[in-house]
Amino acid sequence: SNKCETFPLATRLNIVCVGLSPDGSLAILIDEEGAALLVSLIGKCVIHRFYFHKPVHSVSFSPDGKKFVITKDNVALMYHAPGKKREFNAFVLDKTYYGPYDETTCIDWTDDSKCFAVGSKDMSTWVFGAERWANLIYYSLGGHKDVIVACFFEENSLDLYTISQDAALCVWQCDTELDGLKPRPPKDASREKNAEKIDDEFLEEPKGEEIHGKANPNEQETRDKVKYSRVAKYFFNKEGDFNNLTSAAYHKKTHLLVTGFASGIFHLHELPDFNLIHSLSISDQRIASISINCTGDWIAFGCSGLGQLLVWEWQSESYVLKQQGHFNSMVSLAYSPDGQYIATGGEDGKVKVWNTSSSFCFVTFTEHSSGVTAVTFTSNGYVILSASLDGTVRAFDLHRYRNFRTFTSPRPSQFSCLAVDSSGEIVSAGSQDSFEIFIWSMQSGRLLDVLSGHEGPISSLSFNPMKSVLASASWDKTVKLWDMVDSWRTKETLILNSDVLVVAFRPDGKELAVAALNGQITFWDHENAVQIGSIEGRHDLQMGRKELDKITAKQAAKGKSFTTLCYSADGQSILAGGLSKFVCIYNVKEQILMKKFEISCNFSLDAMEEYLDRRKMTEFGSMALIDEGAGGEDGVAIPLPGVKRGDMSYRHFKPEIRVTCLRFSPTGRSWAATTTEGLLIYSLDTGLIFDPFELDIDITPSNIHKTLLQKEYTMAIVMAFKLNEKKLIQEVIEAVPSKEVDVVCSSLPDLYVEKVLEFLASAFEMSCHLEFYLIWTHKLLMLHGQKLKTRSVKLLPVIQFLQKSIQRHFEDVSKLCEWNIYNIKYALAISQQRGMKRLAEETSVDEDDLDSDSDYLM
């Protein structure tokens, strides 16, 4: 029952660190430049924005939730936590701590929030008092030969563990308990007040107290103060190993230390004795972050290189959750016919299947040896087809999760596009290098035909949903229509004035949309081979300017075009996307832009800005063109002569924002896009929108309730739908007795039947009255089935939405029933066994013991 949720907020750049308040109601998100968002996790909204002016390395709330500390440069800043007092400014600086010489890296608090420790890149760890204690203001600890990765306090104590990047652990013991921290005697109060008044006149914002630490204080300063001594030093690496430690987490109650390494290995140790519990390898990339849940049973790992998220239960040594995105960018996607699943193909050669309701990937197929270029579902929804540059088209079975068919061409060729006909029997793929289209049979796996005629690479294929007609687009500026019934002869050739990039049929098969390299979308009546409309869409794409571009975004946009097209489920509008951050939705009939979706506001991606940032311009040109001396964190610090940036094998680049594929859900409620950001799903939010339908003056909630009381159910339903308030419709429908449903359904006007069906589909997702709504659905479809069939094209999205909702419940309930049946069988088997046992061992075994045994088993 795992669920995943996306927050409706975003930062301008990639998020670097997250701080969570102890009660779980607030989070602080900080991006690469130090811009912070204070987010309410209950209302899922941004409460406050703050700018720290420098990159922040870590942020941590105190256990009592009253303060939080952030580390940037070589200082630690302590702020009053928002939400405890009512104030106008959410971030009020309390104290600034100086001490480390280099950048600070990690923070940990004592359990009673009296002190915190800060690790640094200068190989030292500093313990600071959250208040100025008489015997502890600051304390500096050395003992390491590399950057400090993590530091942890022992439970209810000032004893400390510090861990450095060269995989060394130091154990520090303190001679004072937490209760032994003495408060500082107050200074002369009046003098302080005067000083504060003078300060406030000059300062606009209170600076807070500053504490300056020294690495080697003199004897007078250390007298009667807290002292630390190093008790032990342990090493994680065996002799000869050079494995960098990248992240660590410690669970104070169970004394469990988890450490992650650059090679993808993690160790579990019990402290303070440093006993190894177990060590495992989870990937070949560095483990970027580790977290342990409150009970200490589950450990979460994040690997940023592969986009992996794992939750591991260490006692039973099993995965609770294992998710991984595509290693490179996603290229294509397809919705299953009921809209419940989405299949995606990526440049890493993987095909992944995602559940749209839980947002998790539940199966990954890795058979392809090169990038996947296209994926599609067959009409029954249980077979996924994928085309790849490795020269194969593979069919995967969703019942048994296996690759049961592999289609290849006589001569190896790279497949760039794929289409399957509405029966799911005929598979076609277009080739990039031989300019041919290959046709296979799904049943036998044999190659049926090779269609040649195009003079350029095939860019897109699409089958007509209603007829056996295949449309193929090519870079030779033509779209050819092939008739399957007439032994694959070219039925028609549509000539355009630019290279054709993508074709798409309308869901009813009566119209064809074609996008070309000149940025135009043209609409064709393919029966008569006449063009019926066109949209000039180049200006709507609105390209951004890349960092290294020599020309302006406006000039660059002249050569841009749409690379993916998709009709909405009702065929009235068309989605278009390309190499930009915008997805455009057009009305086909009016040929106007209805809405533009901005898929990302993340400036860590390239081609996001319309104009070059003047701050990045120097007298030598853009900063992006200038070689920086060192590589990234893992690069070589001293570059060799002629090496442009650090280590030559270290690739540092900004991914470019683009939309590679768009698909509309068959339910008509949502659409999905594969982008540089990942797989994005946009859905019609059923929020509070007052959208009445044929409204009258007499239709008010009170009148509807009156009609209900008079038991005029059909009338009440019609009135409720005219007002179109979801809560009211639900109340009216649930007020109908189940015996009356038959009568009410038969007397419903035709226009309202589909409205009720649509309501039922959305109600299934939330409601617990399963049987009642199933009765409604059954009666409506039985009584009005014939009439609905005549309008099937228009109604298809509603019916598929309904099917998706019912299918989901069916899967959940069937799992539960199977589990119950198994448990009952088990209980029966145990009870029979118990009787047999008593006969065999009557003399030796006590009856009570047996009873208690069987209870234990059950």
Coordinates of N, CA and C in Angstrom, one line a residue, residues 435-636:
F435 N 15.4 3.2 -44.3 CA 14.2 3.9 -44.8 C 13.1 3.0 -45.1
E436 N 13.0 1.9 -44.4 CA 11.9 0.9 -44.6 C 11.1 0.7 -43.4
I437 N 9.8 0.2 -43.7 CA 8.9 -0.1 -42.6 C 8.7 -1.6 -42.5
F438 N 8.9 -2.2 -41.3 CA 8.8 -3.7 -41.2 C 7.5 -4.0 -40.5
I439 N 6.8 -5.1 -41.1 CA 5.5 -5.5 -40.5 C 5.7 -6.9 -40.0
W440 N 5.3 -7.2 -38.8 CA 5.3 -8.5 -38.2 C 4.0 -9.0 -37.7
S441 N 3.8 -10.3 -37.6 CA 2.6 -10.8 -36.9 C 2.9 -11.1 -35.5
M442 N 2.0 -10.7 -34.6 CA 2.2 -10.9 -33.2 C 2.0 -12.4 -32.8
Q443 N 1.1 -13.1 -33.5 CA 0.9 -14.5 -33.1 C 2.1 -15.4 -33.4
S444 N 2.6 -15.2 -34.7 CA 3.7 -16.2 -35.1 C 5.0 -15.6 -34.9
G445 N 5.1 -14.2 -34.8 CA 6.4 -13.6 -34.7 C 7.2 -13.5 -36.0
R446 N 6.5 -13.8 -37.1 CA 7.1 -13.8 -38.4 C 7.1 -12.4 -39.0
L447 N 8.1 -12.1 -39.9 CA 8.1 -10.9 -40.7 C 7.1 -11.1 -41.8
L448 N 6.1 -10.2 -41.9 CA 5.1 -10.4 -42.9 C 5.5 -9.6 -44.2
D449 N 6.0 -8.4 -44.0 CA 6.2 -7.6 -45.2 C 7.2 -6.5 -44.8
V450 N 7.9 -6.0 -45.9 CA 8.8 -4.8 -45.7 C 8.3 -3.8 -46.7
L451 N 7.9 -2.6 -46.2 CA 7.3 -1.5 -47.0 C 8.4 -0.5 -47.3
S452 N 8.7 -0.4 -48.6 CA 9.7 0.6 -49.0 C 9.1 1.6 -49.9
G453 N 9.6 2.8 -50.0 CA 9.0 3.8 -50.8 C 9.4 5.2 -50.3
H454 N 9.8 5.2 -49.0 CA 10.3 6.5 -48.4 C 11.7 6.7 -48.8
E455 N 12.1 8.0 -49.0 CA 13.5 8.3 -49.4 C 14.3 8.9 -48.2
G456 N 13.8 8.8 -47.0 CA 14.5 9.4 -45.9 C 14.2 8.5 -44.6
P457 N 14.9 8.8 -43.5 CA 14.6 8.0 -42.3 C 13.1 8.2 -41.9
I458 N 12.5 7.1 -41.4 CA 11.1 7.1 -41.0 C 11.1 7.7 -39.6
S459 N 10.3 8.8 -39.4 CA 10.3 9.5 -38.1 C 9.1 9.1 -37.2
S460 N 8.0 8.7 -37.8 CA 6.9 8.3 -37.0 C 5.9 7.4 -37.7
L461 N 5.2 6.6 -36.9 CA 4.2 5.7 -37.5 C 2.9 5.8 -36.6
S462 N 1.8 5.6 -37.3 CA 0.5 5.6 -36.5 C -0.5 4.8 -37.2
F463 N -1.2 3.9 -36.5 CA -2.3 3.1 -37.1 C -3.6 3.9 -36.8
N464 N -4.5 3.8 -37.8 CA -5.8 4.3 -37.7 C -6.6 3.5 -36.7
P465 N -7.2 4.1 -35.6 CA -7.8 3.3 -34.6 C -9.0 2.5 -35.1
M466 N -9.7 3.0 -36.2 CA -10.9 2.4 -36.7 C -10.7 1.5 -37.9
K467 N -9.7 1.8 -38.7 CA -9.5 1.0 -40.0 C -8.1 0.5 -40.0
S468 N -7.9 -0.4 -41.0 CA -6.5 -1.0 -41.1 C -5.7 -0.1 -42.0
V469 N -5.4 1.1 -41.6 CA -4.6 2.0 -42.4 C -3.4 2.5 -41.5
L470 N -2.2 2.4 -42.1 CA -1.0 2.8 -41.4 C -0.5 4.1 -42.0
A471 N -0.2 5.1 -41.2 CA 0.4 6.4 -41.7 C 1.8 6.4 -41.3
S472 N 2.7 6.7 -42.2 CA 4.1 6.8 -41.9 C 4.7 8.1 -42.3
A473 N 5.5 8.7 -41.5 CA 6.0 10.1 -41.7 C 7.5 9.9 -41.9
S474 N 8.1 10.7 -42.8 CA 9.5 10.6 -43.1 C 10.2 11.9 -43.3
W475 N 11.5 11.9 -43.2 CA 12.2 13.2 -43.5 C 12.3 13.5 -44.9
D476 N 11.6 12.7 -45.8 CA 11.6 13.1 -47.2 C 10.4 14.0 -47.6
K477 N 9.8 14.6 -46.5 CA 8.8 15.6 -46.7 C 7.4 15.0 -47.1
T478 N 7.2 13.7 -46.9 CA 6.0 13.1 -47.2 C 5.4 12.3 -46.1
V479 N 4.1 12.1 -46.1 CA 3.4 11.2 -45.2 C 2.7 10.2 -46.1
K480 N 3.0 8.9 -46.0 CA 2.4 7.9 -46.8 C 1.3 7.1 -46.0
L481 N 0.2 6.8 -46.7 CA -0.9 6.0 -46.0 C -0.9 4.6 -46.7
W482 N -0.7 3.6 -45.9 CA -0.7 2.2 -46.5 C -1.9 1.5 -46.1
D483 N -2.5 0.8 -47.0 CA -3.8 0.0 -46.7 C -3.4 -1.4 -46.5
M484 N -3.7 -1.9 -45.3 CA -3.4 -3.3 -45.0 C -4.2 -4.3 -45.7
V485 N -5.5 -3.9 -45.9 CA -6.4 -4.9 -46.6 C -6.0 -5.1 -48.1
D486 N -5.5 -4.0 -48.7 CA -5.2 -4.0 -50.1 C -3.7 -4.4 -50.2
S487 N -3.3 -5.4 -49.5 CA -1.9 -5.9 -49.5 C -0.8 -4.8 -49.5
W488 N -1.0 -3.9 -48.5 CA 0.0 -2.9 -48.2 C 0.4 -2.0 -49.3
R489 N -0.6 -1.7 -50.2 CA -0.2 -0.8 -51.3 C -0.4 0.6 -50.7
T490 N 0.5 1.6 -51.3 CA 0.4 3.0 -50.9 C -1.0 3.5 -51.3
K491 N -1.8 3.9 -50.4 CA -3.1 4.4 -50.7 C -3.1 5.8 -51.1
E492 N -2.2 6.6 -50.4 CA -2.1 8.0 -50.6 C -0.8 8.5 -50.2
T493 N -0.3 9.6 -50.9 CA 0.9 10.2 -50.4 C 0.6 11.7 -50.2
L494 N 0.8 12.2 -48.9 CA 0.6 13.6 -48.6 C 1.9 14.3 -48.7
I495 N 2.0 15.3 -49.5 CA 3.3 16.0 -49.6 C 3.3 17.3 -48.8
L496 N 4.3 17.5 -48.0 CA 4.4 18.7 -47.2 C 5.6 19.5 -47.7
N497 N 5.8 20.7 -47.2 CA 6.9 21.5 -47.6 C 8.1 21.5 -46.6
S498 N 8.1 20.5 -45.7 CA 9.2 20.4 -44.8 C 9.3 19.0 -44.3
D499 N 10.4 18.6 -43.7 CA 10.6 17.3 -43.1 C 9.5 17.0 -42.1
V500 N 8.9 15.8 -42.2 CA 7.8 15.5 -41.3 C 8.4 14.8 -40.0
L501 N 8.0 15.2 -38.9 CA 8.6 14.7 -37.6 C 7.6 13.8 -36.9
V502 N 6.3 14.0 -37.0 CA 5.4 13.2 -36.2 C 4.0 13.2 -36.8
V503 N 3.3 12.0 -36.8 CA 1.9 12.0 -37.2 C 1.1 11.4 -36.1
A504 N -0.2 11.8 -36.0 CA -1.1 11.2 -35.0 C -2.5 11.2 -35.6
F505 N -3.2 10.1 -35.4 CA -4.6 10.0 -35.8 C -5.5 10.4 -34.6
R506 N -6.7 11.0 -35.0 CA -7.7 11.4 -34.0 C -8.3 10.1 -33.5
P507 N -8.7 10.0 -32.2 CA -9.2 8.8 -31.7 C -10.4 8.1 -32.5
D508 N -11.2 8.9 -33.2 CA -12.2 8.3 -34.1 C -11.7 8.0 -35.5
G509 N -10.4 8.3 -35.7 CA -9.8 7.9 -37.0 C -10.1 8.7 -38.2
K510 N -10.8 9.8 -38.0 CA -11.3 10.6 -39.2 C -10.4 11.7 -39.6
E511 N -9.3 12.0 -38.7 CA -8.5 13.1 -39.0 C -7.0 12.7 -38.7
L512 N -6.1 13.4 -39.4 CA -4.7 13.1 -39.2 C -4.0 14.4 -38.9
A513 N -3.2 14.4 -37.8 CA -2.4 15.6 -37.5 C -0.9 15.3 -37.8
V514 N -0.3 16.3 -38.5 CA 1.1 16.1 -38.9 C 1.9 17.3 -38.4
A515 N 3.1 17.1 -37.8 CA 4.0 18.2 -37.4 C 5.2 18.1 -38.2
A516 N 5.6 19.3 -38.7 CA 6.8 19.3 -39.6 C 7.9 20.2 -39.0
L517 N 9.1 20.1 -39.7 CA 10.2 20.8 -39.2 C 10.1 22.3 -39.2
N518 N 9.2 22.8 -40.0 CA 9.0 24.3 -40.1 C 8.1 24.8 -38.9
G519 N 7.8 24.0 -38.0 CA 7.0 24.4 -36.8 C 5.5 24.5 -37.1
Q520 N 5.1 23.9 -38.2 CA 3.6 23.9 -38.5 C 3.0 22.6 -38.1
I521 N 1.8 22.7 -37.6 CA 1.0 21.5 -37.4 C -0.2 21.5 -38.4
T522 N -0.3 20.5 -39.3 CA -1.3 20.6 -40.3 C -2.3 19.4 -40.1
F523 N -3.6 19.7 -40.4 CA -4.6 18.7 -40.2 C -5.2 18.2 -41.5
W524 N -5.3 16.9 -41.7 CA -5.7 16.3 -43.0 C -6.9 15.4 -42.9
D525 N -7.7 15.5 -43.9 CA -8.8 14.5 -44.0 C -8.2 13.4 -44.9
H526 N -7.7 12.3 -44.3 CA -6.9 11.4 -45.1 C -7.7 10.6 -46.1
E527 N -9.1 10.5 -45.9 CA -9.9 9.8 -46.9 C -9.8 10.4 -48.2
N528 N -9.9 11.8 -48.2 CA -9.9 12.5 -49.5 C -8.6 13.2 -49.8
A529 N -7.6 13.0 -48.9 CA -6.2 13.6 -49.0 C -6.3 15.1 -49.2
V530 N -7.1 15.8 -48.4 CA -7.1 17.2 -48.4 C -6.8 17.8 -47.1
Q531 N -6.0 18.9 -47.1 CA -5.7 19.6 -45.8 C -6.9 20.4 -45.4
I532 N -7.2 20.3 -44.1 CA -8.4 21.0 -43.6 C -8.0 22.1 -42.5
G533 N -6.8 22.2 -42.2 CA -6.4 23.3 -41.3 C -4.9 23.2 -41.0
S534 N -4.4 24.3 -40.4 CA -3.0 24.3 -40.0 C -2.8 25.3 -38.8
I535 N -1.8 25.0 -38.0 CA -1.5 25.9 -36.9 C 0.0 26.2 -37.0
E536 N 0.2 27.5 -36.9 CA 1.6 28.0 -37.0 C 2.1 28.1 -35.5
G537 N 2.9 27.1 -35.1 CA 3.1 27.0 -33.6 C 4.5 27.3 -33.1
R538 N 5.3 27.8 -34.1 CA 6.7 28.0 -33.7 C 6.9 29.1 -32.6
H539 N 6.1 30.1 -32.6 CA 6.2 31.2 -31.6 C 5.7 30.7 -30.2
D540 N 4.8 29.7 -30.2 CA 4.3 29.3 -28.9 C 5.3 28.4 -28.2
L541 N 6.3 27.8 -29.0 CA 7.2 26.9 -28.3 C 8.1 27.7 -27.4
Q542 N 8.5 28.9 -27.8 CA 9.3 29.8 -26.9 C 10.5 29.2 -26.3
M543 N 11.5 29.0 -27.2 CA 12.8 28.3 -26.8 C 13.5 29.2 -25.8
G544 N 14.2 28.5 -24.9 CA 15.1 29.3 -24.0 C 16.5 29.3 -24.7
R545 N 17.3 30.2 -24.1 CA 18.7 30.3 -24.6 C 19.7 29.5 -23.8
K546 N 20.4 28.7 -24.5 CA 21.4 27.8 -23.8 C 22.6 28.7 -23.4
E547 N 23.3 28.1 -22.4 CA 24.5 28.9 -21.9 C 25.5 29.2 -22.9
L548 N 25.8 28.2 -23.8 CA 26.9 28.3 -24.8 C 26.4 28.9 -26.1
D549 N 25.1 29.2 -26.2 CA 24.6 29.7 -27.5 C 25.2 31.1 -27.9
K550 N 25.5 31.3 -29.2 CA 26.0 32.5 -29.6 C 24.9 33.5 -30.1
I551 N 23.7 32.9 -30.3 CA 22.6 33.7 -30.9 C 21.5 33.8 -29.8
T552 N 20.6 34.8 -30.0 CA 19.6 35.0 -29.0 C 18.5 33.9 -29.1
A553 N 17.7 33.8 -28.1 CA 16.6 32.8 -28.1 C 15.7 33.0 -29.2
K554 N 15.4 34.3 -29.5 CA 14.4 34.6 -30.6 C 14.9 34.0 -31.9
Q555 N 16.2 34.2 -32.2 CA 16.8 33.7 -33.4 C 16.8 32.2 -33.5
A556 N 17.2 31.6 -32.3 CA 17.3 30.1 -32.2 C 15.9 29.5 -32.4
A557 N 14.9 30.2 -32.0 CA 13.5 29.6 -32.1 C 13.0 29.4 -33.5
K558 N 13.7 30.2 -34.4 CA 13.2 30.1 -35.8 C 13.4 28.7 -36.4
G559 N 14.4 28.0 -35.9 CA 14.6 26.6 -36.5 C 14.0 25.5 -35.6
K560 N 13.1 25.9 -34.7 CA 12.6 24.9 -33.8 C 11.2 24.5 -34.2
S561 N 10.8 23.2 -33.8 CA 9.5 22.7 -34.2 C 9.0 21.7 -33.1
F562 N 7.8 21.3 -33.3 CA 7.2 20.3 -32.3 C 7.7 18.9 -32.7
T563 N 8.1 18.2 -31.7 CA 8.6 16.8 -32.0 C 7.6 15.7 -31.5
T564 N 6.6 16.1 -30.7 CA 5.6 15.1 -30.3 C 4.2 15.7 -30.3
L565 N 3.2 14.9 -30.8 CA 1.8 15.3 -30.9 C 0.9 14.3 -30.2
C566 N -0.2 14.7 -29.7 CA -1.1 13.8 -29.2 C -2.5 14.4 -29.1
Y567 N -3.5 13.7 -29.6 CA -4.9 14.2 -29.5 C -5.5 13.9 -28.1
S568 N -6.4 14.8 -27.6 CA -7.1 14.5 -26.3 C -8.0 13.3 -26.6
A569 N -8.6 12.8 -25.5 CA -9.4 11.6 -25.6 C -10.7 11.8 -26.4
D570 N -11.2 13.1 -26.4 CA -12.4 13.4 -27.1 C -12.1 13.9 -28.5
G571 N -10.8 14.1 -28.8 CA -10.4 14.5 -30.2 C -10.6 16.0 -30.5
Q572 N -11.0 16.8 -29.5 CA -11.3 18.2 -29.7 C -10.1 19.1 -29.6
S573 N -9.1 18.6 -28.9 CA -7.9 19.4 -28.7 C -6.7 18.6 -29.0
I574 N -5.5 19.2 -29.2 CA -4.3 18.5 -29.5 C -3.2 19.1 -28.6
L575 N -2.4 18.2 -28.1 CA -1.2 18.5 -27.2 C 0.0 18.5 -28.1
A576 N 0.9 19.5 -27.9 CA 2.1 19.5 -28.7 C 3.3 20.0 -27.9
G577 N 4.4 19.3 -28.0 CA 5.6 19.7 -27.2 C 6.9 19.5 -28.1
G578 N 8.0 20.0 -27.6 CA 9.3 19.9 -28.3 C 10.4 20.3 -27.5
L579 N 11.5 20.8 -28.0 CA 12.7 21.1 -27.3 C 12.6 22.4 -26.5
S580 N 11.5 22.5 -25.7 CA 11.4 23.7 -24.8 C 10.7 23.3 -23.6
K581 N 10.5 24.3 -22.7 CA 9.9 24.0 -21.4 C 8.4 24.1 -21.4
F582 N 7.8 24.4 -22.6 CA 6.4 24.6 -22.7 C 5.7 23.4 -23.4
V583 N 4.5 23.1 -23.0 CA 3.6 22.2 -23.7 C 2.4 23.0 -24.1
C584 N 2.0 23.0 -25.3 CA 0.9 23.8 -25.8 C -0.3 22.9 -26.0
I585 N -1.5 23.4 -25.7 CA -2.7 22.6 -26.0 C -3.5 23.5 -26.9
Y586 N -3.9 23.0 -28.1 CA -4.6 23.8 -29.1 C -6.0 23.2 -29.3
N587 N -6.9 24.1 -29.6 CA -8.3 23.7 -30.0 C -8.2 23.4 -31.5
V588 N -8.5 22.2 -31.9 CA -8.4 21.8 -33.3 C -9.3 22.5 -34.3
K589 N -10.6 22.7 -33.8 CA -11.6 23.3 -34.7 C -11.3 24.8 -34.9
E590 N -11.0 25.5 -33.8 CA -10.8 26.9 -33.9 C -9.3 27.2 -34.3
Q591 N -8.4 26.2 -34.1 CA -7.0 26.4 -34.4 C -6.4 27.5 -33.6
I592 N -6.7 27.5 -32.3 CA -6.1 28.6 -31.4 C -5.5 27.9 -30.2
L593 N -4.5 28.6 -29.6 CA -3.8 28.1 -28.4 C -4.8 28.3 -27.2
M594 N -5.1 27.2 -26.5 CA -6.0 27.2 -25.4 C -5.2 27.5 -24.1
K595 N -4.1 26.8 -23.9 CA -3.3 26.9 -22.7 C -1.9 26.5 -22.9
K596 N -0.9 27.1 -22.2 CA 0.4 26.7 -22.2 C 0.9 26.2 -20.9
F597 N 1.4 25.0 -20.8 CA 1.9 24.5 -19.5 C 3.4 24.7 -19.4
E598 N 3.9 25.3 -18.4 CA 5.3 25.3 -18.2 C 5.7 24.1 -17.3
I599 N 6.5 23.2 -17.9 CA 6.7 22.0 -17.2 C 7.8 22.0 -16.1
S600 N 8.6 23.1 -16.1 CA 9.6 23.2 -15.1 C 10.0 24.7 -14.9
C601 N 10.4 25.0 -13.6 CA 11.0 26.3 -13.4 C 12.4 26.1 -12.8
N602 N 13.0 25.0 -13.1 CA 14.3 24.7 -12.5 C 15.4 25.2 -13.3
F603 N 16.1 26.2 -12.8 CA 17.2 26.9 -13.6 C 18.5 26.1 -13.5
S604 N 18.5 24.9 -12.9 CA 19.7 24.1 -12.9 C 19.8 23.4 -14.3
L605 N 18.6 23.4 -15.0 CA 18.6 22.8 -16.4 C 19.0 23.9 -17.4
D606 N 19.5 23.4 -18.5 CA 20.0 24.4 -19.6 C 18.8 24.8 -20.4
A607 N 18.9 25.9 -21.1 CA 17.9 26.4 -22.1 C 16.6 26.8 -21.3
M608 N 16.7 27.3 -20.1 CA 15.6 27.7 -19.3 C 15.3 29.2 -19.5
E609 N 16.4 30.0 -19.6 CA 16.3 31.4 -19.6 C 16.1 32.0 -21.0
E610 N 15.3 33.0 -21.1 CA 15.1 33.6 -22.4 C 16.3 34.5 -22.8
Y611 N 16.8 35.2 -21.8 CA 17.9 36.1 -22.1 C 19.1 35.7 -21.2
L612 N 20.3 35.9 -21.7 CA 21.5 35.6 -21.0 C 21.6 36.5 -19.7
D613 N 22.1 35.9 -18.6 CA 22.2 36.6 -17.4 C 23.4 37.5 -17.5
R614 N 23.2 38.9 -17.4 CA 24.3 39.8 -17.6 C 25.4 39.6 -16.5
R615 N 25.0 39.1 -15.3 CA 26.0 38.8 -14.2 C 27.0 37.8 -14.6
K616 N 26.6 36.9 -15.6 CA 27.5 35.8 -16.0 C 28.4 36.2 -17.1
M617 N 28.2 37.5 -17.6 CA 29.0 37.9 -18.7 C 30.3 38.6 -18.2
T618 N 31.4 38.3 -18.8 CA 32.7 39.0 -18.4 C 33.2 39.6 -19.7
E619 N 34.4 40.2 -19.6 CA 35.0 40.8 -20.8 C 35.4 39.7 -21.8
F620 N 35.6 38.5 -21.3 CA 36.0 37.4 -22.2 C 34.8 36.6 -22.7
G621 N 33.6 37.0 -22.4 CA 32.4 36.2 -22.9 C 31.7 35.6 -21.7
S622 N 30.9 34.6 -21.9 CA 30.0 34.0 -20.9 C 30.9 33.2 -19.9
M623 N 30.5 33.2 -18.6 CA 31.3 32.5 -17.6 C 31.2 31.0 -17.9
A624 N 30.2 30.5 -18.6 CA 30.1 29.1 -18.9 C 31.2 28.6 -19.9
L625 N 31.7 29.6 -20.7 CA 32.7 29.2 -21.7 C 34.1 29.2 -21.1
I626 N 34.3 29.8 -19.8 CA 35.6 29.9 -19.2 C 35.9 28.6 -18.5
D627 N 37.1 28.1 -18.7 CA 37.5 26.9 -18.0 C 37.7 27.2 -16.5
E628 N 37.1 26.3 -15.7 CA 37.4 26.5 -14.2 C 38.6 25.6 -13.9
G629 N 39.4 26.0 -13.0 CA 40.6 25.3 -12.7 C 40.4 23.8 -12.3
A630 N 39.6 23.6 -11.3 CA 39.4 22.3 -10.8 C 38.1 21.7 -11.4
G631 N 38.1 20.3 -11.3 CA 36.9 19.6 -11.8 C 35.8 19.7 -10.7
G632 N 34.9 18.8 -10.7 CA 33.9 18.8 -9.7 C 34.5 18.2 -8.4
E633 N 33.6 17.8 -7.5 CA 34.1 17.3 -6.2 C 35.0 16.1 -6.4
D634 N 34.7 15.2 -7.3 CA 35.5 14.0 -7.5 C 36.5 14.2 -8.5
G635 N 36.6 15.4 -9.1 CA 37.6 15.6 -10.2 C 39.0 15.8 -9.6
V636 N 40.0 16.0 -10.5 CA 41.4 16.3 -10.1 C 41.5 17.7 -9.8

